[in-house]
Short mmCIF file of C-alpha atoms in Angstrom, two decimals:
data_model
loop_
_atom_site.label_atom_id
_atom_site.label_comp_id
_atom_site.label_asym_id
_atom_site.label_seq_id
_atom_site.Cartn_x
_atom_site.Cartn_y
_atom_site.Cartn_z
CA MET A 1 0.57 62.72 -9.44
CA ARG A 2 3.17 62.59 -13.28
CA VAL A 3 1.97 59.74 -16.06
CA GLN A 4 3.82 60.06 -18.94
CA ALA A 5 3.49 57.79 -22.45
CA ALA A 6 5.43 58.42 -25.04
CA ILE A 7 5.47 56.80 -29.33
CA ASP A 8 7.09 57.12 -32.45
CA ILE A 9 5.34 58.53 -35.65
CA VAL A 10 6.57 58.12 -39.48
CA ALA A 11 5.98 61.80 -40.10
CA PRO A 12 8.00 65.07 -39.45
CA PRO A 13 7.39 67.25 -35.93
CA GLN A 14 6.41 70.05 -37.93
CA LEU A 15 2.64 67.49 -39.09
CA VAL A 16 3.15 66.29 -35.73
CA TRP A 17 3.08 69.97 -34.23
CA GLY A 18 0.40 70.62 -36.53
CA PHE A 19 -1.97 68.30 -34.20
CA VAL A 20 -1.37 69.37 -31.35
CA THR A 21 -1.20 72.80 -31.59
CA ASP A 22 -4.58 72.59 -33.06
CA PRO A 23 -7.50 73.05 -30.79
CA THR A 24 -10.13 71.22 -32.61
CA ARG A 25 -7.96 68.07 -33.41
CA TYR A 26 -8.25 67.21 -29.56
CA LEU A 27 -11.29 66.00 -29.08
CA HIS A 28 -10.65 63.92 -32.07
CA PHE A 29 -7.69 62.17 -30.81
CA MET A 30 -7.54 62.14 -26.81
CA ASP A 31 -9.02 59.52 -26.03
CA GLY A 32 -11.28 60.52 -21.93
CA VAL A 33 -10.95 64.09 -23.39
CA THR A 34 -14.64 64.84 -22.89
CA ARG A 35 -14.01 68.89 -23.90
CA TRP A 36 -11.10 71.39 -24.76
CA GLU A 37 -13.02 75.03 -26.61
CA VAL A 38 -10.81 77.65 -26.64
CA ALA A 39 -12.10 79.78 -23.94
CA SER A 40 -9.84 83.19 -24.35
CA GLU A 41 -9.15 85.33 -27.20
CA GLN A 42 -6.06 83.52 -28.57
CA VAL A 43 -6.16 79.86 -30.15
CA SER A 44 -2.81 79.13 -29.27
CA GLY A 45 0.49 80.29 -28.29
CA CYS A 46 1.90 81.59 -24.77
CA GLY A 47 -1.05 82.09 -23.34
CA ALA A 48 -4.20 80.88 -25.13
CA ARG A 49 -6.20 79.41 -22.28
CA TYR A 50 -9.30 76.15 -22.80
CA ARG A 51 -11.23 74.95 -21.04
CA THR A 52 -10.59 70.96 -20.66
CA LEU A 53 -12.51 67.64 -19.25
CA MET A 54 -11.34 64.17 -19.23
CA ARG A 55 -13.91 61.72 -17.80
CA VAL A 56 -12.48 60.01 -15.31
CA GLY A 57 -13.94 56.85 -12.62
CA SER A 58 -17.20 58.79 -11.79
CA ALA A 59 -16.69 62.60 -12.62
CA GLU A 60 -15.27 64.75 -15.70
CA VAL A 61 -11.85 66.26 -14.00
CA GLY A 62 -10.19 68.89 -15.59
CA GLY A 63 -10.65 72.96 -15.57
CA LEU A 64 -9.19 75.76 -17.39
CA VAL A 65 -5.89 75.62 -18.80
CA GLU A 66 -3.10 78.62 -20.25
CA ILE A 67 -0.81 77.26 -22.45
CA VAL A 68 2.62 77.97 -20.30
CA GLU A 69 5.37 76.74 -22.89
CA HIS A 70 5.44 76.78 -27.23
CA GLU A 71 8.89 76.66 -29.06
CA GLN A 72 7.94 75.63 -31.98
CA PRO A 73 8.29 72.27 -33.47
CA ARG A 74 9.59 70.41 -30.02
CA GLU A 75 7.43 71.38 -26.27
CA LEU A 76 4.40 73.12 -25.47
CA ALA A 77 3.20 73.04 -21.89
CA TRP A 78 0.36 74.05 -20.03
CA THR A 79 -0.83 74.46 -16.42
CA SER A 80 -4.18 74.41 -15.26
CA VAL A 81 -5.72 77.93 -14.30
CA THR A 82 -9.01 76.46 -12.34
CA GLY A 83 -10.31 72.80 -12.21
CA ILE A 84 -7.47 70.28 -10.27
CA ASP A 85 -4.07 71.25 -10.22
CA GLN A 86 -2.67 69.84 -13.54
CA ARG A 87 0.12 70.45 -15.50
CA GLY A 88 0.70 68.71 -19.86
CA ARG A 89 3.57 68.67 -21.53
CA TRP A 90 3.64 67.43 -25.76
CA ARG A 91 7.81 66.56 -25.66
CA LEU A 92 7.92 66.31 -29.54
CA ARG A 93 11.45 65.52 -30.09
CA ALA A 94 13.37 64.97 -34.53
CA ARG A 95 14.62 60.56 -35.53
CA ALA A 96 16.00 59.60 -38.20
CA ASN A 97 17.08 62.81 -39.87
CA GLY A 98 13.19 64.61 -38.82
CA ALA A 99 11.55 61.36 -41.31
CA ARG A 100 10.08 60.51 -37.91
CA THR A 101 9.11 61.97 -34.15
CA ARG A 102 9.67 60.53 -30.94
CA VAL A 103 6.04 61.97 -28.90
CA GLU A 104 5.84 61.86 -24.92
CA LEU A 105 2.79 63.59 -23.12
CA ARG A 106 3.44 64.05 -19.34
CA LEU A 107 0.71 64.57 -17.15
CA GLN A 108 0.88 66.29 -13.88
CA TYR A 109 -2.43 66.00 -11.64
CA GLY A 110 -4.32 66.15 -7.95
CA VAL A 111 -5.59 68.32 -5.86
CA ALA A 112 -3.63 69.86 -3.72
CA GLY A 113 -4.55 69.85 1.05
CA ALA A 114 -6.48 66.88 -0.27
CA GLY A 115 -3.76 65.05 2.19
CA VAL A 116 -3.85 61.35 2.38
CA LEU A 117 -7.11 60.59 0.14
CA GLY A 118 -6.35 62.64 -2.44
CA TRP A 119 -3.17 61.12 -2.75
CA LEU A 120 -5.09 57.79 -2.81
CA ALA A 121 -7.20 58.86 -5.66
CA GLU A 122 -4.38 60.27 -6.87
CA GLN A 123 -3.33 56.86 -7.24
CA VAL A 124 -6.26 54.80 -8.35
CA ALA A 125 -7.13 57.11 -10.86
CA ALA A 126 -3.43 56.62 -12.30
CA PRO A 127 -3.62 53.50 -14.25
CA ALA A 128 -6.61 55.17 -16.21
CA VAL A 129 -5.18 58.17 -17.00
CA ARG A 130 -2.45 56.46 -18.35
CA GLU A 131 -4.23 53.85 -20.73
CA ASN A 132 -6.05 57.36 -21.31
CA LEU A 133 -3.06 58.71 -22.38
CA ARG A 134 -1.16 56.01 -24.78
CA ARG A 135 -4.77 55.08 -26.15
CA SER A 136 -4.62 58.96 -26.73
CA LEU A 137 -0.79 58.66 -28.11
CA ARG A 138 -2.50 55.55 -30.41
CA GLU A 139 -4.22 57.42 -32.57
CA LEU A 140 -2.53 60.71 -32.88
CA LYS A 141 0.21 57.92 -34.59
CA ARG A 142 -2.78 56.48 -36.86
CA GLN A 143 -3.94 60.36 -38.15
CA ALA A 144 -1.03 61.75 -37.87
CA GLU A 145 0.68 58.84 -40.73
CA HIS A 146 -2.48 58.56 -42.00
CA GLU A 147 -2.16 62.07 -42.81
CA GLN A 148 1.60 61.99 -44.21
CA ALA A 149 0.33 58.87 -45.77
CA ARG A 150 -2.29 60.82 -47.59
CA ALA A 151 -0.14 64.13 -48.39
CA ALA A 152 3.23 62.02 -49.82
CA ALA A 153 0.82 60.15 -51.92
CA ALA A 154 -0.48 63.71 -52.99
CA ALA A 155 2.92 64.64 -53.52
CA ARG A 156 3.57 60.79 -55.72
CA ARG A 157 0.38 61.72 -57.90
CA ALA A 158 2.10 65.45 -58.15
CA ALA A 159 5.59 64.64 -59.61
CA ALA A 160 3.85 61.81 -61.86
CA ALA A 161 1.64 64.17 -63.18
CA ALA A 162 4.15 66.82 -63.89
CA ALA A 163 6.68 64.70 -65.57
CA ALA A 164 3.38 62.94 -67.31
CA VAL A 165 2.55 66.45 -69.19
CA PRO A 166 6.25 67.02 -71.35
CA THR A 167 6.27 63.34 -72.35
CA ARG A 168 2.15 63.81 -74.54
CA ARG A 169 4.00 67.02 -76.10
CA MET B 1 -21.51 88.58 -1.53
CA ALA B 2 -23.24 90.10 1.81
CA THR B 3 -23.96 87.61 4.36
CA GLN B 4 -27.98 86.66 3.26
CA THR B 5 -29.74 84.62 7.04
CA ALA B 6 -32.66 82.90 6.09
CA SER B 7 -34.40 80.28 9.02
CA GLY B 8 -37.98 80.01 7.48
CA ARG B 9 -40.37 80.47 9.65
CA SER B 10 -43.29 81.53 8.47
CA ARG B 11 -44.87 79.01 6.67
CA ASN B 12 -47.55 77.65 9.38
CA GLY B 13 -50.78 76.39 7.58
CA GLN B 14 -48.64 76.33 4.03
CA LYS B 15 -51.13 73.38 1.99
CA ALA B 16 -48.62 70.06 1.12
CA GLU B 17 -48.08 71.53 -2.28
CA ALA B 18 -47.80 74.46 -2.29
CA LYS B 19 -44.19 72.91 -0.95
CA PRO B 20 -41.51 74.21 -3.56
CA PHE B 21 -39.89 70.73 -1.77
CA ALA B 22 -39.93 67.81 0.86
CA LYS B 23 -40.98 69.58 4.22
CA ALA B 24 -39.99 72.84 4.50
CA ALA B 25 -37.09 74.21 7.04
CA ASP B 26 -38.73 74.25 10.48
CA GLY B 27 -37.91 77.67 12.72
CA PRO B 28 -37.68 77.67 16.78
CA ASP B 29 -40.81 79.10 16.92
CA GLU B 30 -42.74 77.29 14.35
CA GLN B 31 -45.60 74.90 15.51
CA GLU B 32 -44.79 74.35 18.75
CA PRO B 33 -47.51 71.77 19.48
CA GLY B 34 -48.85 74.38 22.86
CA HIS B 35 -49.13 73.48 26.56
CA ALA B 36 -47.52 70.52 27.84
CA GLU B 37 -51.25 69.91 30.10
CA GLY B 38 -53.22 66.94 29.42
CA ARG B 39 -49.93 65.03 27.07
CA SER B 40 -48.86 61.68 28.32
CA PRO B 41 -45.67 61.64 28.66
CA ILE B 42 -44.57 60.00 25.11
CA GLU B 43 -46.58 63.30 24.22
CA ARG B 44 -43.87 64.93 26.42
CA LEU B 45 -40.73 63.51 25.37
CA VAL B 46 -41.10 63.82 21.35
CA GLU B 47 -42.06 67.05 22.17
CA ALA B 48 -38.77 67.82 23.73
CA VAL B 49 -36.67 65.34 21.48
CA ALA B 50 -38.26 67.49 19.09
CA ARG B 51 -36.80 71.04 20.71
CA ALA B 52 -34.28 69.85 20.50
CA ILE B 53 -33.61 69.03 16.53
CA ARG B 54 -35.00 72.17 15.70
CA ALA B 55 -32.66 73.93 17.96
CA ARG B 56 -30.23 72.37 16.19
CA VAL B 57 -30.90 73.38 12.83
CA PRO B 58 -28.89 75.91 11.55
CA VAL B 59 -30.00 78.89 9.72
CA ALA B 60 -29.04 79.31 6.90
CA ASP B 61 -26.08 81.35 5.51
CA LEU B 62 -25.26 80.43 1.75
CA ASP B 63 -22.40 82.11 2.30
CA GLU B 64 -21.04 79.34 4.36
CA ARG B 65 -20.72 77.07 0.81
CA ASP B 66 -16.77 76.72 0.78
CA PRO B 67 -15.21 75.89 -2.91
CA ASP B 68 -11.59 75.47 -1.54
CA TYR B 69 -13.71 73.01 1.63
CA ILE B 70 -14.70 71.53 -1.31
CA ARG B 71 -12.04 70.98 -4.11
CA GLU B 72 -10.20 69.53 -1.59
CA SER B 73 -13.01 66.83 -1.01
CA LEU B 74 -13.36 66.12 -4.26
CA PRO B 75 -10.93 63.18 -4.73
CA ALA B 76 -12.54 61.26 -1.44
CA GLN B 77 -16.00 61.98 -3.43
CA TRP B 78 -14.48 60.96 -6.41
CA LEU B 79 -13.66 57.34 -4.54
CA VAL B 80 -16.56 56.82 -2.90
CA ALA B 81 -18.79 58.02 -6.72
CA SER B 82 -16.30 55.40 -8.76
CA LEU B 83 -15.78 52.77 -6.67
CA TRP B 84 -18.07 52.14 -4.44
CA PHE B 85 -21.37 53.15 -6.53
CA ARG B 86 -19.62 53.25 -10.05
CA GLY B 87 -21.24 56.28 -11.00
CA GLU B 88 -21.79 57.59 -14.91
CA VAL B 89 -23.46 61.18 -15.16
CA ARG B 90 -24.36 61.90 -18.93
CA GLY B 91 -26.21 65.08 -20.26
CA LEU B 92 -24.44 67.62 -17.81
CA GLY B 93 -23.93 69.37 -20.97
CA ASN B 94 -27.91 70.18 -21.00
CA ILE B 95 -27.11 72.50 -17.96
CA PRO B 96 -26.50 75.80 -18.76
CA GLU B 97 -23.02 77.33 -19.03
CA ASP B 98 -23.83 80.09 -15.67
CA GLY B 99 -26.97 81.98 -14.94
CA PRO B 100 -29.62 80.63 -11.78
CA VAL B 101 -30.80 77.30 -13.13
CA LEU B 102 -33.58 74.78 -11.14
CA LEU B 103 -31.59 71.07 -10.71
CA VAL B 104 -35.26 69.39 -10.01
CA GLY B 105 -33.93 65.45 -8.39
CA ASN B 106 -36.29 62.51 -8.30
CA HIS B 107 -34.20 61.17 -4.57
CA SER B 108 -33.47 57.55 -3.88
CA GLY B 109 -31.57 56.23 -1.33
CA GLY B 110 -32.88 57.01 2.27
CA ASN B 111 -30.50 58.88 4.88
CA MET B 112 -27.70 57.71 2.90
CA SER B 113 -28.76 59.22 -0.46
CA PRO B 114 -26.08 58.32 -2.72
CA ASP B 115 -27.45 59.76 -5.87
CA SER B 116 -26.77 63.99 -4.38
CA LEU B 117 -22.95 62.72 -3.75
CA VAL B 118 -22.27 60.75 -7.39
CA PHE B 119 -24.10 64.32 -9.17
CA THR B 120 -22.63 67.03 -6.73
CA LEU B 121 -19.27 65.82 -7.40
CA ALA B 122 -20.23 64.79 -10.79
CA PHE B 123 -21.06 69.10 -11.61
CA SER B 124 -17.96 70.47 -9.01
CA THR B 125 -15.35 69.04 -11.55
CA TYR B 126 -17.57 69.49 -15.24
CA PHE B 127 -18.74 73.70 -13.83
CA GLY B 128 -15.88 73.48 -11.08
CA VAL B 129 -16.11 74.59 -7.32
CA GLU B 130 -16.58 78.49 -8.81
CA ARG B 131 -19.46 78.09 -9.39
CA ARG B 132 -22.24 78.70 -7.16
CA PHE B 133 -24.39 75.10 -6.68
CA HIS B 134 -26.48 75.18 -3.43
CA GLN B 135 -28.77 72.25 -3.00
CA LEU B 136 -31.76 71.96 -0.30
CA ALA B 137 -32.52 69.19 2.23
CA HIS B 138 -34.19 68.73 4.97
CA ASN B 139 -34.12 69.94 8.71
CA LEU B 140 -32.81 66.73 9.98
CA LEU B 141 -30.59 65.67 7.78
CA LEU B 142 -28.32 69.93 8.61
CA SER B 143 -29.10 69.38 12.53
CA MET B 144 -27.51 65.81 12.81
CA PRO B 145 -24.66 65.56 14.19
CA GLY B 146 -21.01 64.86 12.42
CA LEU B 147 -23.10 66.82 8.69
CA GLY B 148 -22.21 70.41 9.33
CA PHE B 149 -19.62 69.45 7.15
CA LEU B 150 -22.67 69.71 4.27
CA ARG B 151 -23.39 73.71 5.25
CA SER B 152 -19.65 74.51 3.66
CA TYR B 153 -21.10 71.84 0.10
CA GLY B 154 -23.80 74.37 -0.43
CA THR B 155 -26.68 72.04 1.89
CA VAL B 156 -29.06 74.63 3.54
CA ALA B 157 -32.10 73.88 4.66
CA ALA B 158 -35.31 73.01 2.74
CA SER B 159 -37.70 76.47 2.30
CA PRO B 160 -38.73 78.72 -0.17
CA GLU B 161 -37.68 81.44 1.01
CA ASN B 162 -33.94 79.62 1.01
CA ALA B 163 -34.62 78.69 -1.99
CA ARG B 164 -35.21 82.32 -2.98
CA GLN B 165 -32.08 83.21 -1.71
CA ALA B 166 -29.72 80.95 -4.06
CA LEU B 167 -32.26 82.28 -7.33
CA SER B 168 -31.19 85.22 -6.55
CA SER B 169 -27.49 85.62 -5.93
CA GLY B 170 -27.27 83.43 -9.70
CA ALA B 171 -26.85 79.67 -7.83
CA ALA B 172 -27.80 76.80 -9.66
CA LEU B 173 -30.18 74.69 -7.30
CA LEU B 174 -30.70 71.64 -6.64
CA VAL B 175 -34.39 70.19 -5.78
CA TYR B 176 -35.56 67.32 -4.30
CA PRO B 177 -39.73 67.58 -4.33
CA GLY B 178 -40.25 64.51 -3.64
CA GLY B 179 -38.29 65.23 -0.61
CA ASP B 180 -38.35 62.31 2.02
CA HIS B 181 -41.58 60.80 1.09
CA GLU B 182 -39.93 59.93 -2.12
CA VAL B 183 -36.59 58.67 -0.92
CA HIS B 184 -37.87 56.74 1.18
CA ARG B 185 -40.42 54.50 -0.98
CA PRO B 186 -40.72 50.44 -1.18
CA THR B 187 -37.22 49.33 -3.31
CA TRP B 188 -40.00 47.83 -5.50
CA GLU B 189 -40.69 51.76 -6.61
CA GLY B 190 -37.48 52.34 -7.11
CA ASN B 191 -38.52 53.64 -10.75
CA GLN B 192 -41.12 55.56 -10.07
CA ILE B 193 -41.19 59.28 -9.94
CA ASP B 194 -42.84 60.28 -6.80
CA PHE B 195 -42.85 63.84 -5.97
CA ASP B 196 -46.36 63.48 -4.36
CA GLY B 197 -48.19 66.51 -6.42
CA ARG B 198 -45.26 69.21 -4.94
CA ARG B 199 -45.68 72.01 -7.57
CA GLY B 200 -43.54 74.89 -5.90
CA PHE B 201 -40.27 74.09 -7.16
CA VAL B 202 -42.02 74.82 -10.34
CA ARG B 203 -43.72 78.16 -8.85
CA LEU B 204 -40.28 78.81 -7.91
CA ALA B 205 -38.92 78.37 -11.16
CA LEU B 206 -41.40 80.87 -12.71
CA GLU B 207 -40.92 83.46 -9.90
CA HIS B 208 -37.80 83.59 -11.36
CA ASP B 209 -37.70 82.73 -14.50
CA VAL B 210 -35.33 80.37 -14.93
CA PRO B 211 -35.16 76.78 -16.56
CA ILE B 212 -35.26 73.65 -14.55
CA VAL B 213 -33.25 70.77 -15.72
CA PRO B 214 -34.82 67.60 -15.07
CA VAL B 215 -31.87 64.72 -13.01
CA VAL B 216 -33.06 62.21 -12.88
CA ALA B 217 -30.87 58.85 -10.68
CA ILE B 218 -31.22 55.34 -10.99
CA GLY B 219 -30.16 53.31 -8.23
CA GLY B 220 -30.47 54.34 -5.05
CA GLN B 221 -33.31 52.68 -3.90
CA GLU B 222 -30.88 49.54 -4.18
CA THR B 223 -28.60 50.40 -1.75
CA ALA B 224 -30.87 48.92 0.74
CA LEU B 225 -33.84 46.93 1.02
CA PHE B 226 -36.60 49.66 1.95
CA LEU B 227 -39.89 47.69 3.48
CA SER B 228 -42.16 51.12 3.94
CA ARG B 229 -42.06 55.10 4.92
CA GLY B 230 -43.58 54.10 8.43
CA GLU B 231 -46.86 57.31 7.58
CA GLY B 232 -48.80 54.91 10.16
CA LEU B 233 -45.90 54.74 12.73
CA ALA B 234 -44.90 58.72 12.37
CA ARG B 235 -48.20 59.33 12.68
CA LEU B 236 -48.45 56.99 15.59
CA LEU B 237 -45.49 59.23 16.91
CA MET B 238 -47.20 62.72 16.09
CA LEU B 239 -43.78 63.43 14.40
CA ASP B 240 -45.34 64.72 11.64
CA LYS B 241 -46.59 67.25 14.60
CA LEU B 242 -43.57 68.09 15.48
CA LEU B 243 -41.11 67.70 12.96
CA ARG B 244 -42.77 68.23 10.27
CA LEU B 245 -41.95 64.38 9.48
CA LYS B 246 -44.82 62.53 7.54
CA VAL B 247 -42.17 59.62 7.06
CA LEU B 248 -40.82 56.74 9.56
CA PRO B 249 -39.07 54.17 7.42
CA ILE B 250 -39.29 50.51 7.66
CA SER B 251 -35.63 49.49 5.67
CA VAL B 252 -33.50 46.25 5.89
CA ALA B 253 -29.63 47.92 5.70
CA VAL B 254 -26.49 47.46 6.98
CA PRO B 255 -24.99 47.35 9.98
CA TRP B 256 -28.70 46.91 11.12
CA GLY B 257 -30.80 45.14 10.27
CA LEU B 258 -34.19 45.59 9.78
CA ASN B 259 -33.39 49.41 10.46
CA VAL B 260 -37.10 51.64 11.67
CA GLY B 261 -35.97 55.85 10.99
CA ASP B 262 -32.56 56.02 9.64
CA MET B 263 -31.89 57.74 11.59
CA LEU B 264 -28.28 56.72 12.20
CA GLY B 265 -28.32 56.30 8.23
CA HIS B 266 -26.64 53.14 6.87
CA ILE B 267 -23.81 51.70 4.92
CA PRO B 268 -25.91 52.06 1.82
CA LEU B 269 -24.87 48.33 -0.66
CA PRO B 270 -22.86 49.24 -3.32
CA ALA B 271 -25.74 49.83 -6.49
CA LYS B 272 -24.09 51.47 -9.88
CA ILE B 273 -26.21 55.24 -10.02
CA THR B 274 -26.43 56.41 -12.76
CA VAL B 275 -27.64 59.78 -13.81
CA GLU B 276 -29.16 61.00 -16.40
CA VAL B 277 -29.74 65.27 -17.17
CA LEU B 278 -32.06 66.71 -19.46
CA PRO B 279 -32.52 69.50 -22.08
CA ALA B 280 -33.06 73.31 -19.49
CA ILE B 281 -37.05 73.42 -19.36
CA ASP B 282 -37.60 77.16 -20.73
CA LEU B 283 -41.03 77.73 -18.89
CA ARG B 284 -42.41 80.38 -20.74
CA GLU B 285 -40.39 79.14 -24.04
CA GLN B 286 -42.47 75.96 -23.95
CA PHE B 287 -45.74 76.98 -22.37
CA GLY B 288 -46.76 80.44 -23.26
CA PRO B 289 -46.34 83.81 -21.02
CA GLU B 290 -48.87 82.59 -18.40
CA PRO B 291 -47.52 78.66 -17.59
CA ASP B 292 -50.56 76.10 -16.37
CA VAL B 293 -48.43 74.76 -12.85
CA GLY B 294 -50.01 71.80 -13.66
CA GLU B 295 -49.21 71.55 -17.02
CA VAL B 296 -45.63 72.10 -16.51
CA TYR B 297 -44.83 70.07 -13.15
CA ASP B 298 -47.16 66.86 -15.50
CA HIS B 299 -44.80 67.56 -18.28
CA VAL B 300 -41.24 67.47 -15.73
CA VAL B 301 -42.90 64.77 -13.92
CA THR B 302 -43.85 62.44 -17.15
CA THR B 303 -40.62 63.62 -18.51
CA MET B 304 -38.50 62.33 -16.07
CA GLN B 305 -40.87 59.25 -15.51
CA GLU B 306 -39.48 57.42 -19.45
CA THR B 307 -36.62 58.37 -18.93
CA LEU B 308 -36.24 55.97 -15.65
CA GLU B 309 -38.51 53.48 -17.30
CA ALA B 310 -35.76 53.84 -20.20
CA LEU B 311 -32.21 54.01 -17.14
CA ALA B 312 -34.29 50.77 -15.65
CA ALA B 313 -34.04 49.05 -19.22
CA GLU B 314 -30.65 49.42 -19.44
CA ARG B 315 -29.48 47.43 -15.90
CA ARG B 316 -29.74 43.66 -16.33
CA LEU B 317 -29.08 42.97 -12.41
CA PRO B 318 -29.62 45.14 -9.22
CA ILE B 319 -27.63 46.45 -7.67
CA LEU B 320 -24.59 45.44 -10.38
CA GLY B 321 -26.62 47.60 -13.15
#
């Protein structure tokens, strides 16, 4: 089963990239995710492994995943090592000359060999998983735009302070 | 791991309070009722049935647990646990990440106990099917036709020997000390932890120096109207002597209506099942180098009872939760 969600964020791709590649931030913006822990010496980049869990229905499902694609600041993909079969991908694309970012989050999941009931479970779980992704993107947008606004305000204050110093003299 | 077997054949005369579990597994040679002379036809019939059932009890083999089978059946379990029982499991993070651990649960819901399903699903998805996880079950359950698949889940007959094997292999082991005594308690006693004084699980944890993690579930006793354990009926039919069955439960359940024995199971009502996993208890750290078994038992039961009452207070309506 493949579910996906997309959103436009008023922040440059590099800033959003900082969120999606930082494993410590996932618990703060990913809805339904109860665990996203580094499980390898490597914290990020291709080969980094994370132990992930997302609450869906009556279980927390997930497993060990490994980053298999890391193209800054455009593509980040992972695939499952243990647990349910899953493949996830962040796609970041610059819009408005790099001032905005189109963010797409894709998740494919299932259990190979589970037969008809496996297919049924995927269908039943899909709305909840899709809603988790949508909420996650909304929260990512809120946090990223907040950080962008804060950075812009700090830059304005710094510029104002720099402009004010010569006039006093 | 090398194949290990255990049939638990040497526990004649064991006192009830020394058993870790509801009813220890019986080997085919155990507690033979003696010669048939002088017995009534009913006694001989019951004896014959008992022999046939005992012969069906599989020899425990921990290697029968099949992670691939478990993994492939997770979606089906998830459908039942999520849609029918609206299962909710809290506190799985209290279970040590690895190593042997004794999970001690209260047992509810008769022979179609839903708390086992909800908890084993949650455990398997949280820790992964790769983590060794065994459950002890009554002999009769494992010998019932059509339930052989339970062995693929790591379920073995409840006996001290099987429990020791599981913990020695480094597995997490789920036991229900209250066993059939607790699982068939009347519905109006649903919010009571009732291990019937069985303290063997404490000795088991001490012997293997493993932590005890209490697992408290609520909702199971609402899946049917459980009326009585039927202990008198079981004695009358000599089931206690022949099958080590001290109960012959009487309930009102779907689709049977009046359900005596629950041997064929029943369709459980869709009661919401909530399970709370409590912090691990390191017995020697908390109770000293030589813990008193009774003190530990009381502590575990009291802690679980308090949690069960808190979970009961959360429920607004029976079945709906």
